[in-house]
Tab-separated table of C-alpha atoms in Angstrom:
chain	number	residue	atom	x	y	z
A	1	UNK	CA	0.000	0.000	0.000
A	2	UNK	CA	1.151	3.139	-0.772
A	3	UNK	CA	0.173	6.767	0.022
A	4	UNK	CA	0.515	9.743	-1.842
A	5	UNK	CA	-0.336	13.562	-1.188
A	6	UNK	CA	-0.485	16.098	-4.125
A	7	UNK	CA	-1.149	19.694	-3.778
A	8	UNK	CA	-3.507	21.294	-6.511
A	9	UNK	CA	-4.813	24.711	-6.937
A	10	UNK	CA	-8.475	25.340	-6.716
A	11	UNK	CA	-9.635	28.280	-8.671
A	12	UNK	CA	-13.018	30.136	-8.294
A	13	UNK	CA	-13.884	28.373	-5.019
A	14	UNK	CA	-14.057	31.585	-3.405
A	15	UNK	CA	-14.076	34.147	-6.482
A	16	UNK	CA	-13.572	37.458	-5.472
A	17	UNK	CA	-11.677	36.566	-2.185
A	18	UNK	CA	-8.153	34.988	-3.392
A	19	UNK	CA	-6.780	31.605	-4.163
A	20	UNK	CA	-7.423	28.316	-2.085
A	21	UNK	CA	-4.927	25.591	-2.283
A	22	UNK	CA	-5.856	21.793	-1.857
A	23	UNK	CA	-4.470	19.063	-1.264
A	24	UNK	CA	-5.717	15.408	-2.071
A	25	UNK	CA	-4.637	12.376	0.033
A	26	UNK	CA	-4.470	9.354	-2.005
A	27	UNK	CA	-4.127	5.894	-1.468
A	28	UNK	CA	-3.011	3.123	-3.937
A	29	UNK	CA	-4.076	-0.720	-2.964
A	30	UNK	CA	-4.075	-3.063	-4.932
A	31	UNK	CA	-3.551	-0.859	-8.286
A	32	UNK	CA	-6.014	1.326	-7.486
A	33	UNK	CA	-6.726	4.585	-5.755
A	34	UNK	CA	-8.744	5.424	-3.355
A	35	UNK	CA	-9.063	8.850	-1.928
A	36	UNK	CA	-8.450	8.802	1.495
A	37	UNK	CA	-9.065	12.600	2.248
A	38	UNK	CA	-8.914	16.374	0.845
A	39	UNK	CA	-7.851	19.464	3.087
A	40	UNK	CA	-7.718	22.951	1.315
A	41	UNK	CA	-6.345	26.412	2.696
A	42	UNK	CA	-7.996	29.505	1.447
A	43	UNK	CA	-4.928	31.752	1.454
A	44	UNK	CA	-6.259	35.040	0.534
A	45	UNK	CA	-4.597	37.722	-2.023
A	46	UNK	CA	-0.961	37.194	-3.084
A	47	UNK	CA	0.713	39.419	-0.672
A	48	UNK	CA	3.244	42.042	-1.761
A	49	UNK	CA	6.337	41.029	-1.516
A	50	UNK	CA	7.983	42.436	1.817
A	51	UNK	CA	11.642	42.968	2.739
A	52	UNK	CA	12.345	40.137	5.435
A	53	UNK	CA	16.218	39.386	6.771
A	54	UNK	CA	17.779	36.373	6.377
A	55	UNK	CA	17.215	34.930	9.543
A	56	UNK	CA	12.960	36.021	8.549
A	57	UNK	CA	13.066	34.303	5.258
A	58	UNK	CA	15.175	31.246	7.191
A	59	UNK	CA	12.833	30.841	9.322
A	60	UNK	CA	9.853	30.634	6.891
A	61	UNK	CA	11.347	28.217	4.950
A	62	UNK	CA	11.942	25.917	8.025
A	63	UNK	CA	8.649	26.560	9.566
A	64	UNK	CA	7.300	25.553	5.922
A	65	UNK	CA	9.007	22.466	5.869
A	66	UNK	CA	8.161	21.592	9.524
A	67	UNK	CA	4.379	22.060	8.866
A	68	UNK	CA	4.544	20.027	5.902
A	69	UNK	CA	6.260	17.092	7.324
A	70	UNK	CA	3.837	16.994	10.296
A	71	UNK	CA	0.959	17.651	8.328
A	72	UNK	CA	1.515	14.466	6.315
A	73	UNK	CA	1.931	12.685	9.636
A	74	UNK	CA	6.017	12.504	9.255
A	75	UNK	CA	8.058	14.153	12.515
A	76	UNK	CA	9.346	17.090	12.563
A	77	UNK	CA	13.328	17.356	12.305
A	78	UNK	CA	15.395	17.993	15.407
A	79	UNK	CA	17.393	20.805	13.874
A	80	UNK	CA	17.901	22.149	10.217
A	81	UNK	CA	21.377	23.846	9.902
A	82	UNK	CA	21.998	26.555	7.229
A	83	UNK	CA	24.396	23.753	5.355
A	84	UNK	CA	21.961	20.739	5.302
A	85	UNK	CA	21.121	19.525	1.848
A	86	UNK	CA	17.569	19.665	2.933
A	87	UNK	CA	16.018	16.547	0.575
A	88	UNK	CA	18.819	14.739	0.860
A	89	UNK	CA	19.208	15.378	5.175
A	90	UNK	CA	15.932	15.634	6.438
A	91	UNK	CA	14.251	12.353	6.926
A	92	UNK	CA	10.967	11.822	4.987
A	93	UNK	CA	11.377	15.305	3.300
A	94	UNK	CA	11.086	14.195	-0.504
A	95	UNK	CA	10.940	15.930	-3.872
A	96	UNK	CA	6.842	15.721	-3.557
A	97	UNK	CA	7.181	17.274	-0.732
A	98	UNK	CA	9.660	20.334	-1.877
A	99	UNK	CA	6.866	21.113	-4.655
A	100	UNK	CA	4.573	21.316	-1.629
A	101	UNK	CA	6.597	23.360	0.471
A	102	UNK	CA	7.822	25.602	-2.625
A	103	UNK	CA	3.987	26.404	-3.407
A	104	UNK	CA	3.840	27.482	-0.075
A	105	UNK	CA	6.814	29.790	0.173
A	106	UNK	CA	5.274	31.400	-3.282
A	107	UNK	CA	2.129	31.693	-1.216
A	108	UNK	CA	3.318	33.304	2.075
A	109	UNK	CA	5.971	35.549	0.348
A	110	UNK	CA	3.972	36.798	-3.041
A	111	UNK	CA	6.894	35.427	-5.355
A	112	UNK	CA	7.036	33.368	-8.175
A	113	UNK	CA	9.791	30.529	-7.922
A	114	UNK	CA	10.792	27.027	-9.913
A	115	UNK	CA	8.692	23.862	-9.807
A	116	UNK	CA	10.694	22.620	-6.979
A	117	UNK	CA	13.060	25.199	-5.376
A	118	UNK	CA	15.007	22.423	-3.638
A	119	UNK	CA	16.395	20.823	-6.359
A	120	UNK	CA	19.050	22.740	-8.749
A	121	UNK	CA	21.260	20.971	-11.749
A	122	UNK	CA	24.529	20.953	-11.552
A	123	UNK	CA	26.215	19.307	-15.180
A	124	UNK	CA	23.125	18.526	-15.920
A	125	UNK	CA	22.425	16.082	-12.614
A	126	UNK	CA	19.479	17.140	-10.190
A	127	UNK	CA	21.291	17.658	-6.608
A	128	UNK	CA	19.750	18.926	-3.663
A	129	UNK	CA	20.116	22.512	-2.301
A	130	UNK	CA	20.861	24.122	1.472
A	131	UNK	CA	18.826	25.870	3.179
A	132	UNK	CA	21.955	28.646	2.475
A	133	UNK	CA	21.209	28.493	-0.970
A	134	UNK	CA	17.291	28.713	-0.987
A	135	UNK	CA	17.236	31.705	1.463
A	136	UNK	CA	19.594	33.823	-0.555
A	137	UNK	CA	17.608	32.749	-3.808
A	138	UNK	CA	14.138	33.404	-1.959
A	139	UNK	CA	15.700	37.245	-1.015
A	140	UNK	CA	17.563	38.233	-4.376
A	141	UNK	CA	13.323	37.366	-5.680
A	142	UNK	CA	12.256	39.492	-3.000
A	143	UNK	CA	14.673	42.429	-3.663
A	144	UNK	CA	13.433	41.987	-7.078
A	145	UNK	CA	10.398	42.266	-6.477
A	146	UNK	CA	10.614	45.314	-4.540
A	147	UNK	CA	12.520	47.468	-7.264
């Protein structure tokens, strides 16, 4: 058995009032799904993009991951340091999950950002970021943003 969790955006659910976000819990048995449940968020306008320090836009990002992990009933990490390669060192955070968490950031900071914001290429061979690496990239959007 096998579970899955995919995050999908719902569009005129509330029209007027922002965006909601869902997410639907599958489960595959025996080749075929079953839905097991569906939680949504209604998140409200994009919000303008603010100038946040490093240690802000750190914590967001863990805080994002945190929630994420215990919402899909995983435990929270002990400690994320600045050089963890956060897919690769955080047990039970996955790829899925980055896509979950990167929707998120976009939400809570009012940026646009890649698919999976965890993940880079290097010579052409996916490798996992730090948390170093996606705080300065989340604040050179935000300074962006700003000008």
């Amino acid at each position: 058995m096998v579970h899955a969790s995919t995050p999908w955006q719902l569009r005129h659910l509330h029209p007027g009032t922002g965006r909601s976000f869902g997410r639907l819990h599958v489960r595959i048995d025996n080749d075929k799904a079953v839905i097991v449940g569906f939680s949504y968020i209604m998140v409200g306008e994009m919000p303008m993009a603010q100038q946040f320090s490093g240690d802000q836009v750190t914590a967001i990002v863990v805080d994002a991951i945190t929630n994420s992990l215990l919402l899909s009933g995983r435990p929270a990490p002990n400690n994320i340091t600045a050089t963890m390669k956060l897919l690769k060192d955080i047990e039970g955070f996955d790829s899925p999950m980055g896509v979950d968490v990167t929707v998120d950031l976009e939400l809570q900071l009012g940026i646009d950002l890649p698919h999976n914001i965890f993940v880079k290429e290097v010579n052409g061979v996916p490798r996992a970021r730090t948390l170093n690496e996606i705080v300065d990239i989340l604040r050179g959007k935000l300074v962006r943003k700003e000008a």
